[in-house]
PDB file of C-alpha atoms in Angstrom:
ATOM      1  CA  UNK A   1      17.846  -6.107  -5.385  1.00 66.00           C
ATOM      2  CA  UNK A   2      19.647  -2.739  -5.144  1.00 77.00           C
ATOM      3  CA  UNK A   3      16.887  -0.962  -7.090  1.00 75.00           C
ATOM      4  CA  UNK A   4      13.916  -2.126  -4.957  1.00 73.00           C
ATOM      5  CA  UNK A   5      15.815  -1.470  -1.703  1.00 78.00           C
ATOM      6  CA  UNK A   6      16.671   2.048  -2.887  1.00 85.00           C
ATOM      7  CA  UNK A   7      12.999   2.710  -3.667  1.00 80.00           C
ATOM      8  CA  UNK A   8      12.009   1.675  -0.127  1.00 79.00           C
ATOM      9  CA  UNK A   9      14.680   3.958   1.389  1.00 81.00           C
ATOM     10  CA  UNK A  10      13.498   6.931  -0.699  1.00 82.00           C
ATOM     11  CA  UNK A  11       9.896   6.082   0.210  1.00 75.00           C
ATOM     12  CA  UNK A  12      10.720   6.193   3.930  1.00 77.00           C
ATOM     13  CA  UNK A  13      12.581   9.485   3.551  1.00 80.00           C
ATOM     14  CA  UNK A  14       9.723  11.102   1.627  1.00 78.00           C
ATOM     15  CA  UNK A  15       7.202  10.166   4.331  1.00 77.00           C
ATOM     16  CA  UNK A  16       9.526  11.055   7.232  1.00 77.00           C
ATOM     17  CA  UNK A  17      10.239  14.526   5.842  1.00 77.00           C
ATOM     18  CA  UNK A  18       6.512  15.237   5.518  1.00 72.00           C
ATOM     19  CA  UNK A  19       6.433  15.683   1.748  1.00 73.00           C
ATOM     20  CA  UNK A  20       3.486  13.284   1.729  1.00 71.00           C
ATOM     21  CA  UNK A  21       1.084  12.618   4.571  1.00 71.00           C
ATOM     22  CA  UNK A  22       0.353   9.082   5.730  1.00 70.00           C
ATOM     23  CA  UNK A  23      -3.197   9.502   4.432  1.00 72.00           C
ATOM     24  CA  UNK A  24      -1.854   9.513   0.885  1.00 75.00           C
ATOM     25  CA  UNK A  25       1.371   7.514   1.320  1.00 77.00           C
ATOM     26  CA  UNK A  26       1.597   5.105   4.283  1.00 81.00           C
ATOM     27  CA  UNK A  27       4.934   4.387   5.938  1.00 80.00           C
ATOM     28  CA  UNK A  28       6.796   1.203   4.956  1.00 80.00           C
ATOM     29  CA  UNK A  29       6.343  -0.083   8.523  1.00 80.00           C
ATOM     30  CA  UNK A  30       2.569   0.429   8.224  1.00 83.00           C
ATOM     31  CA  UNK A  31       2.574  -1.602   5.035  1.00 83.00           C
ATOM     32  CA  UNK A  32       4.637  -4.335   6.697  1.00 86.00           C
ATOM     33  CA  UNK A  33       2.188  -4.379   9.596  1.00 87.00           C
ATOM     34  CA  UNK A  34      -0.742  -4.745   7.185  1.00 87.00           C
ATOM     35  CA  UNK A  35       1.097  -7.536   5.354  1.00 88.00           C
ATOM     36  CA  UNK A  36       1.730  -9.376   8.627  1.00 91.00           C
ATOM     37  CA  UNK A  37      -1.945  -9.034   9.561  1.00 89.00           C
ATOM     38  CA  UNK A  38      -3.098 -10.436   6.199  1.00 89.00           C
ATOM     39  CA  UNK A  39      -0.618 -13.318   6.449  1.00 90.00           C
ATOM     40  CA  UNK A  40      -1.491 -14.090  10.073  1.00 90.00           C
ATOM     41  CA  UNK A  41      -5.219 -14.424   9.387  1.00 88.00           C
ATOM     42  CA  UNK A  42      -4.561 -16.419   6.193  1.00 86.00           C
ATOM     43  CA  UNK A  43      -6.403 -13.971   3.935  1.00 86.00           C
ATOM     44  CA  UNK A  44      -3.423 -13.191   1.698  1.00 87.00           C
ATOM     45  CA  UNK A  45      -2.530 -16.866   1.191  1.00 89.00           C
ATOM     46  CA  UNK A  46      -6.127 -17.744   0.333  1.00 89.00           C
ATOM     47  CA  UNK A  47      -6.456 -15.065  -2.329  1.00 87.00           C
ATOM     48  CA  UNK A  48      -2.941 -15.614  -3.687  1.00 89.00           C
ATOM     49  CA  UNK A  49      -3.442 -19.363  -4.143  1.00 90.00           C
ATOM     50  CA  UNK A  50      -6.509 -18.728  -6.322  1.00 89.00           C
ATOM     51  CA  UNK A  51      -4.646 -16.135  -8.405  1.00 89.00           C
ATOM     52  CA  UNK A  52      -1.605 -18.393  -8.832  1.00 91.00           C
ATOM     53  CA  UNK A  53      -3.875 -21.200 -10.028  1.00 91.00           C
ATOM     54  CA  UNK A  54      -5.452 -18.932 -12.646  1.00 90.00           C
ATOM     55  CA  UNK A  55      -2.073 -17.672 -13.829  1.00 91.00           C
ATOM     56  CA  UNK A  56      -0.723 -21.235 -13.905  1.00 92.00           C
ATOM     57  CA  UNK A  57      -3.508 -22.467 -16.158  1.00 93.00           C
ATOM     58  CA  UNK A  58      -3.252 -19.363 -18.345  1.00 92.00           C
ATOM     59  CA  UNK A  59       0.512 -19.816 -18.746  1.00 92.00           C
ATOM     60  CA  UNK A  60       0.194 -23.514 -19.558  1.00 93.00           C
ATOM     61  CA  UNK A  61      -2.491 -23.062 -22.222  1.00 94.00           C
ATOM     62  CA  UNK A  62      -0.978 -19.820 -23.554  1.00 93.00           C
ATOM     63  CA  UNK A  63       2.556 -21.183 -23.976  1.00 93.00           C
ATOM     64  CA  UNK A  64       1.305 -24.285 -25.784  1.00 94.00           C
ATOM     65  CA  UNK A  65      -1.029 -22.270 -28.027  1.00 94.00           C
ATOM     66  CA  UNK A  66       1.586 -19.611 -28.791  1.00 92.00           C
ATOM     67  CA  UNK A  67       4.272 -22.177 -29.621  1.00 92.00           C
ATOM     68  CA  UNK A  68       2.004 -24.221 -31.876  1.00 92.00           C
ATOM     69  CA  UNK A  69       0.872 -21.150 -33.803  1.00 93.00           C
ATOM     70  CA  UNK A  70       4.452 -19.823 -34.045  1.00 91.00           C
ATOM     71  CA  UNK A  71       5.651 -23.131 -35.504  1.00 90.00           C
ATOM     72  CA  UNK A  72       2.748 -23.281 -37.975  1.00 90.00           C
ATOM     73  CA  UNK A  73       3.373 -19.704 -39.097  1.00 90.00           C
ATOM     74  CA  UNK A  74       7.165 -19.681 -38.856  1.00 85.00           C
ATOM     75  CA  UNK A  75       7.842 -22.932 -40.703  1.00 85.00           C
ATOM     76  CA  UNK A  76       5.388 -22.421 -43.551  1.00 85.00           C
ATOM     77  CA  UNK A  77       4.431 -19.520 -45.808  1.00 86.00           C
ATOM     78  CA  UNK A  78       0.912 -20.964 -46.024  1.00 87.00           C
ATOM     79  CA  UNK A  79       0.688 -21.085 -42.232  1.00 83.00           C
ATOM     80  CA  UNK A  80       1.902 -17.497 -42.028  1.00 84.00           C
ATOM     81  CA  UNK A  81      -0.838 -16.363 -44.388  1.00 86.00           C
ATOM     82  CA  UNK A  82      -3.504 -17.920 -42.167  1.00 87.00           C
ATOM     83  CA  UNK A  83      -2.108 -17.152 -38.715  1.00 88.00           C
ATOM     84  CA  UNK A  84       0.185 -14.130 -38.601  1.00 86.00           C
ATOM     85  CA  UNK A  85      -2.251 -11.325 -39.473  1.00 86.00           C
ATOM     86  CA  UNK A  86      -4.788 -12.628 -36.954  1.00 86.00           C
ATOM     87  CA  UNK A  87      -2.209 -12.679 -34.156  1.00 87.00           C
ATOM     88  CA  UNK A  88      -1.037  -9.183 -35.038  1.00 86.00           C
ATOM     89  CA  UNK A  89      -4.639  -7.975 -34.834  1.00 85.00           C
ATOM     90  CA  UNK A  90      -5.030  -9.682 -31.466  1.00 84.00           C
ATOM     91  CA  UNK A  91      -1.846  -8.000 -30.233  1.00 84.00           C
ATOM     92  CA  UNK A  92      -3.202  -4.596 -31.268  1.00 84.00           C
ATOM     93  CA  UNK A  93      -6.417  -5.044 -29.278  1.00 83.00           C
ATOM     94  CA  UNK A  94      -6.107  -3.955 -25.606  1.00 80.00           C
ATOM     95  CA  UNK A  95      -6.494  -6.934 -23.324  1.00 76.00           C
ATOM     96  CA  UNK A  96      -9.157  -5.353 -21.139  1.00 76.00           C
ATOM     97  CA  UNK A  97     -11.286  -4.594 -24.207  1.00 79.00           C
ATOM     98  CA  UNK A  98     -11.984  -8.318 -24.508  1.00 81.00           C
ATOM     99  CA  UNK A  99     -13.528  -8.576 -21.030  1.00 79.00           C
ATOM    100  CA  UNK A 100     -17.135  -7.694 -22.075  1.00 81.00           C
ATOM    101  CA  UNK A 101     -17.026 -10.182 -24.963  1.00 84.00           C
ATOM    102  CA  UNK A 102     -15.669 -12.976 -22.782  1.00 82.00           C
ATOM    103  CA  UNK A 103     -18.401 -12.360 -20.217  1.00 82.00           C
ATOM    104  CA  UNK A 104     -21.098 -12.523 -22.919  1.00 83.00           C
ATOM    105  CA  UNK A 105     -19.629 -15.681 -24.479  1.00 86.00           C
ATOM    106  CA  UNK A 106     -18.567 -17.634 -21.370  1.00 82.00           C
ATOM    107  CA  UNK A 107     -20.451 -16.064 -18.462  1.00 80.00           C
ATOM    108  CA  UNK A 108     -18.787 -15.188 -15.150  1.00 78.00           C
ATOM    109  CA  UNK A 109     -17.174 -18.560 -14.461  1.00 79.00           C
ATOM    110  CA  UNK A 110     -13.438 -19.292 -14.308  1.00 81.00           C
ATOM    111  CA  UNK A 111     -13.295 -19.799 -18.089  1.00 85.00           C
ATOM    112  CA  UNK A 112     -13.145 -16.113 -19.164  1.00 85.00           C
ATOM    113  CA  UNK A 113     -10.590 -15.348 -16.434  1.00 87.00           C
ATOM    114  CA  UNK A 114      -8.214 -18.089 -17.559  1.00 89.00           C
ATOM    115  CA  UNK A 115      -8.893 -17.371 -21.233  1.00 90.00           C
ATOM    116  CA  UNK A 116      -7.964 -13.699 -20.849  1.00 89.00           C
ATOM    117  CA  UNK A 117      -4.602 -14.678 -19.361  1.00 91.00           C
ATOM    118  CA  UNK A 118      -4.144 -17.392 -22.003  1.00 92.00           C
ATOM    119  CA  UNK A 119      -4.597 -14.918 -24.851  1.00 91.00           C
ATOM    120  CA  UNK A 120      -2.094 -12.449 -23.404  1.00 91.00           C
ATOM    121  CA  UNK A 121       0.500 -15.196 -22.923  1.00 92.00           C
ATOM    122  CA  UNK A 122      -0.111 -16.755 -26.345  1.00 92.00           C
ATOM    123  CA  UNK A 123       0.363 -13.439 -28.150  1.00 92.00           C
ATOM    124  CA  UNK A 124       3.697 -12.723 -26.411  1.00 91.00           C
ATOM    125  CA  UNK A 125       4.984 -16.239 -27.050  1.00 92.00           C
ATOM    126  CA  UNK A 126       3.823 -16.229 -30.677  1.00 92.00           C
ATOM    127  CA  UNK A 127       5.202 -12.804 -31.666  1.00 92.00           C
ATOM    128  CA  UNK A 128       8.678 -13.406 -30.263  1.00 91.00           C
ATOM    129  CA  UNK A 129       8.992 -17.064 -31.281  1.00 90.00           C
ATOM    130  CA  UNK A 130       7.756 -16.422 -34.814  1.00 90.00           C
ATOM    131  CA  UNK A 131      10.205 -13.534 -35.197  1.00 89.00           C
ATOM    132  CA  UNK A 132      13.024 -15.719 -33.825  1.00 87.00           C
ATOM    133  CA  UNK A 133      12.245 -18.553 -36.231  1.00 88.00           C
ATOM    134  CA  UNK A 134      12.335 -16.194 -39.186  1.00 86.00           C
ATOM    135  CA  UNK A 135      15.580 -14.639 -37.875  1.00 83.00           C
ATOM    136  CA  UNK A 136      17.538 -17.907 -37.864  1.00 81.00           C
ATOM    137  CA  UNK A 137      20.700 -17.466 -39.958  1.00 77.00           C
ATOM    138  CA  UNK A 138      19.895 -18.566 -43.503  1.00 79.00           C
ATOM    139  CA  UNK A 139      23.550 -19.597 -43.930  1.00 80.00           C
ATOM    140  CA  UNK A 140      23.160 -22.225 -41.217  1.00 78.00           C
ATOM    141  CA  UNK A 141      20.012 -23.560 -42.890  1.00 79.00           C
ATOM    142  CA  UNK A 142      21.725 -23.790 -46.278  1.00 81.00           C
ATOM    143  CA  UNK A 143      24.782 -25.446 -44.726  1.00 83.00           C
ATOM    144  CA  UNK A 144      22.591 -28.073 -43.074  1.00 81.00           C
ATOM    145  CA  UNK A 145      20.746 -28.738 -46.330  1.00 82.00           C
ATOM    146  CA  UNK A 146      24.013 -29.079 -48.230  1.00 82.00           C
ATOM    147  CA  UNK A 147      24.944 -31.920 -45.865  1.00 79.00           C
ATOM    148  CA  UNK A 148      21.695 -33.699 -46.684  1.00 79.00           C
ATOM    149  CA  UNK A 149      19.818 -32.894 -43.471  1.00 78.00           C
ATOM    150  CA  UNK A 150      16.125 -33.671 -43.830  1.00 80.00           C
ATOM    151  CA  UNK A 151      13.421 -31.145 -42.883  1.00 78.00           C
ATOM    152  CA  UNK A 152      12.489 -32.759 -39.549  1.00 81.00           C
ATOM    153  CA  UNK A 153      16.104 -32.851 -38.394  1.00 80.00           C
ATOM    154  CA  UNK A 154      16.692 -29.347 -39.749  1.00 81.00           C
ATOM    155  CA  UNK A 155      13.887 -28.059 -37.571  1.00 81.00           C
ATOM    156  CA  UNK A 156      15.104 -29.991 -34.518  1.00 79.00           C
ATOM    157  CA  UNK A 157      18.828 -29.291 -34.880  1.00 79.00           C
ATOM    158  CA  UNK A 158      18.971 -25.805 -36.387  1.00 82.00           C
ATOM    159  CA  UNK A 159      15.722 -23.850 -36.340  1.00 83.00           C
ATOM    160  CA  UNK A 160      14.451 -24.674 -32.838  1.00 83.00           C
ATOM    161  CA  UNK A 161      17.796 -24.053 -31.083  1.00 81.00           C
ATOM    162  CA  UNK A 162      18.262 -20.871 -33.106  1.00 82.00           C
ATOM    163  CA  UNK A 163      14.832 -19.572 -32.086  1.00 84.00           C
ATOM    164  CA  UNK A 164      15.209 -20.469 -28.402  1.00 86.00           C
ATOM    165  CA  UNK A 165      16.519 -17.013 -27.346  1.00 85.00           C
ATOM    166  CA  UNK A 166      13.453 -15.371 -28.907  1.00 86.00           C
ATOM    167  CA  UNK A 167      11.137 -17.811 -27.165  1.00 88.00           C
ATOM    168  CA  UNK A 168      12.710 -17.001 -23.787  1.00 88.00           C
ATOM    169  CA  UNK A 169      12.241 -13.276 -24.424  1.00 88.00           C
ATOM    170  CA  UNK A 170       8.617 -14.049 -25.237  1.00 89.00           C
ATOM    171  CA  UNK A 171       8.340 -16.078 -22.044  1.00 90.00           C
ATOM    172  CA  UNK A 172       9.590 -13.143 -19.989  1.00 88.00           C
ATOM    173  CA  UNK A 173       7.023 -10.835 -21.605  1.00 89.00           C
ATOM    174  CA  UNK A 174       4.344 -13.512 -21.258  1.00 90.00           C
ATOM    175  CA  UNK A 175       4.898 -13.766 -17.501  1.00 88.00           C
ATOM    176  CA  UNK A 176       4.562 -10.005 -17.178  1.00 86.00           C
ATOM    177  CA  UNK A 177       1.464 -10.041 -19.366  1.00 86.00           C
ATOM    178  CA  UNK A 178      -0.043 -12.843 -17.295  1.00 89.00           C
ATOM    179  CA  UNK A 179       0.128 -10.794 -14.094  1.00 85.00           C
ATOM    180  CA  UNK A 180      -1.281  -7.717 -15.833  1.00 84.00           C
ATOM    181  CA  UNK A 181      -4.118  -9.738 -17.343  1.00 85.00           C
ATOM    182  CA  UNK A 182      -4.864 -11.258 -13.949  1.00 84.00           C
ATOM    183  CA  UNK A 183      -5.862  -7.812 -12.663  1.00 81.00           C
ATOM    184  CA  UNK A 184      -8.449  -7.436 -15.442  1.00 79.00           C
ATOM    185  CA  UNK A 185      -9.503 -11.073 -15.235  1.00 81.00           C
ATOM    186  CA  UNK A 186     -10.348 -10.812 -11.563  1.00 79.00           C
ATOM    187  CA  UNK A 187     -12.771  -7.970 -12.229  1.00 72.00           C
ATOM    188  CA  UNK A 188     -15.078 -10.614 -13.776  1.00 72.00           C
ATOM    189  CA  UNK A 189     -17.148 -11.278 -10.659  1.00 73.00           C
ATOM    190  CA  UNK A 190     -14.216 -12.859  -8.803  1.00 73.00           C
ATOM    191  CA  UNK A 191     -14.965 -13.696  -5.174  1.00 79.00           C
ATOM    192  CA  UNK A 192     -11.356 -14.615  -4.449  1.00 83.00           C
ATOM    193  CA  UNK A 193      -8.013 -13.469  -5.828  1.00 84.00           C
ATOM    194  CA  UNK A 194      -5.486 -10.659  -5.556  1.00 86.00           C
ATOM    195  CA  UNK A 195      -7.528  -8.531  -7.946  1.00 82.00           C
ATOM    196  CA  UNK A 196     -10.576  -8.934  -5.704  1.00 83.00           C
ATOM    197  CA  UNK A 197      -8.501  -7.866  -2.713  1.00 85.00           C
ATOM    198  CA  UNK A 198      -7.259  -4.831  -4.639  1.00 85.00           C
ATOM    199  CA  UNK A 199     -10.813  -3.809  -5.574  1.00 82.00           C
ATOM    200  CA  UNK A 200     -12.009  -4.130  -1.969  1.00 83.00           C
ATOM    201  CA  UNK A 201      -9.011  -2.195  -0.617  1.00 83.00           C
ATOM    202  CA  UNK A 202      -9.614   0.599  -3.133  1.00 82.00           C
ATOM    203  CA  UNK A 203     -13.301   0.744  -2.303  1.00 80.00           C
ATOM    204  CA  UNK A 204     -12.680   1.017   1.450  1.00 80.00           C
ATOM    205  CA  UNK A 205      -9.618   3.294   0.999  1.00 82.00           C
ATOM    206  CA  UNK A 206      -7.214   0.853   2.671  1.00 82.00           C
ATOM    207  CA  UNK A 207      -3.988   2.297   1.283  1.00 85.00           C
ATOM    208  CA  UNK A 208      -1.770   0.036   3.364  1.00 85.00           C
ATOM    209  CA  UNK A 209      -3.445  -3.046   1.847  1.00 88.00           C
ATOM    210  CA  UNK A 210      -3.136  -1.530  -1.646  1.00 88.00           C
ATOM    211  CA  UNK A 211       0.616  -1.138  -1.132  1.00 88.00           C
ATOM    212  CA  UNK A 212       0.858  -4.706   0.205  1.00 89.00           C
ATOM    213  CA  UNK A 213      -0.748  -5.993  -2.976  1.00 89.00           C
ATOM    214  CA  UNK A 214       1.475  -3.805  -5.168  1.00 88.00           C
ATOM    215  CA  UNK A 215       4.464  -5.320  -3.349  1.00 87.00           C
ATOM    216  CA  UNK A 216       3.068  -8.826  -3.897  1.00 89.00           C
ATOM    217  CA  UNK A 217       2.709  -8.198  -7.640  1.00 87.00           C
ATOM    218  CA  UNK A 218       6.251  -6.776  -7.719  1.00 85.00           C
ATOM    219  CA  UNK A 219       7.695  -9.795  -5.881  1.00 87.00           C
ATOM    220  CA  UNK A 220       5.864 -12.229  -8.158  1.00 87.00           C
ATOM    221  CA  UNK A 221       7.192 -10.316 -11.164  1.00 83.00           C
ATOM    222  CA  UNK A 222      10.766 -10.480  -9.849  1.00 84.00           C
ATOM    223  CA  UNK A 223      10.449 -14.200  -9.192  1.00 87.00           C
ATOM    224  CA  UNK A 224       9.209 -14.667 -12.758  1.00 85.00           C
ATOM    225  CA  UNK A 225      12.232 -12.791 -14.115  1.00 84.00           C
ATOM    226  CA  UNK A 226      14.628 -14.862 -11.999  1.00 87.00           C
ATOM    227  CA  UNK A 227      13.035 -18.075 -13.313  1.00 87.00           C
ATOM    228  CA  UNK A 228      13.464 -16.992 -16.939  1.00 84.00           C
ATOM    229  CA  UNK A 229      17.049 -15.885 -16.321  1.00 85.00           C
ATOM    230  CA  UNK A 230      17.813 -19.257 -14.758  1.00 85.00           C
ATOM    231  CA  UNK A 231      16.380 -20.952 -17.849  1.00 84.00           C
ATOM    232  CA  UNK A 232      18.459 -18.696 -20.097  1.00 80.00           C
ATOM    233  CA  UNK A 233      21.619 -19.557 -18.157  1.00 79.00           C
ATOM    234  CA  UNK A 234      20.901 -23.263 -18.448  1.00 81.00           C
ATOM    235  CA  UNK A 235      19.574 -23.458 -22.003  1.00 77.00           C
ATOM    236  CA  UNK A 236      21.754 -20.873 -23.729  1.00 75.00           C
ATOM    237  CA  UNK A 237      25.200 -21.995 -22.553  1.00 71.00           C
ATOM    238  CA  UNK A 238      26.222 -22.308 -26.220  1.00 65.00           C
ATOM    239  CA  UNK A 239      25.570 -18.634 -26.970  1.00 66.00           C
ATOM    240  CA  UNK A 240      28.241 -16.054 -26.258  1.00 63.00           C
ATOM    241  CA  UNK A 241      26.822 -12.558 -25.780  1.00 57.00           C
ATOM    242  CA  UNK A 242      27.742  -9.201 -24.304  1.00 47.00           C
ATOM    243  CA  UNK A 243      27.313  -9.253 -20.507  1.00 50.00           C
ATOM    244  CA  UNK A 244      27.724  -5.532 -19.811  1.00 50.00           C
ATOM    245  CA  UNK A 245      31.450  -5.594 -18.960  1.00 54.00           C
TER     246      UNK A 245
END
């Protein structure tokens, strides 16, 4: 937490020295006051619960879809021919560019919002998991085959554990992508959600509320990173790697 705390200290110093006026950069205490007001009247919790539900569904569907497609493509040359190019094309298309199409196809219900998040998550999971599967040491695969290991056990004992680090990297990127996609998703006629709050605050020039929401997104992002790191610590105990020392 040294980095975020340092940013807040510099922020306070910049405002206190008058480099920026409070009309363009509110004081940290003003932002805290706005956050307390939003929490006290229950507005922040109401909007956040809706956004968390959308992200939760998008993560669930996206992780499953990305993993299934990565396994189809990574374990079979035929599957790669059908799947990989399409996923690469989808990765190249900006997420927000899909918003008009999703509105035309699915209307302004919850479906396009969740689907936008799902696609962003699925692409991150697929790209990293597919790459990890294809990066498994061929020597380990040949050694397993020489001992008579059948394909199903080879996948379960060698390929899946070997691709786990790549999947976790994809999961970290997927969580980040989910929060970014949420901002675009909640422009689709959302009556509730953090994105709706952000749009209203921008429209009425409530800079303190804007900074509260930026802080909320930052905190949710940090929590996501901590969750993935905890999973890495638990699931990758067998892997020795450089820790920075």
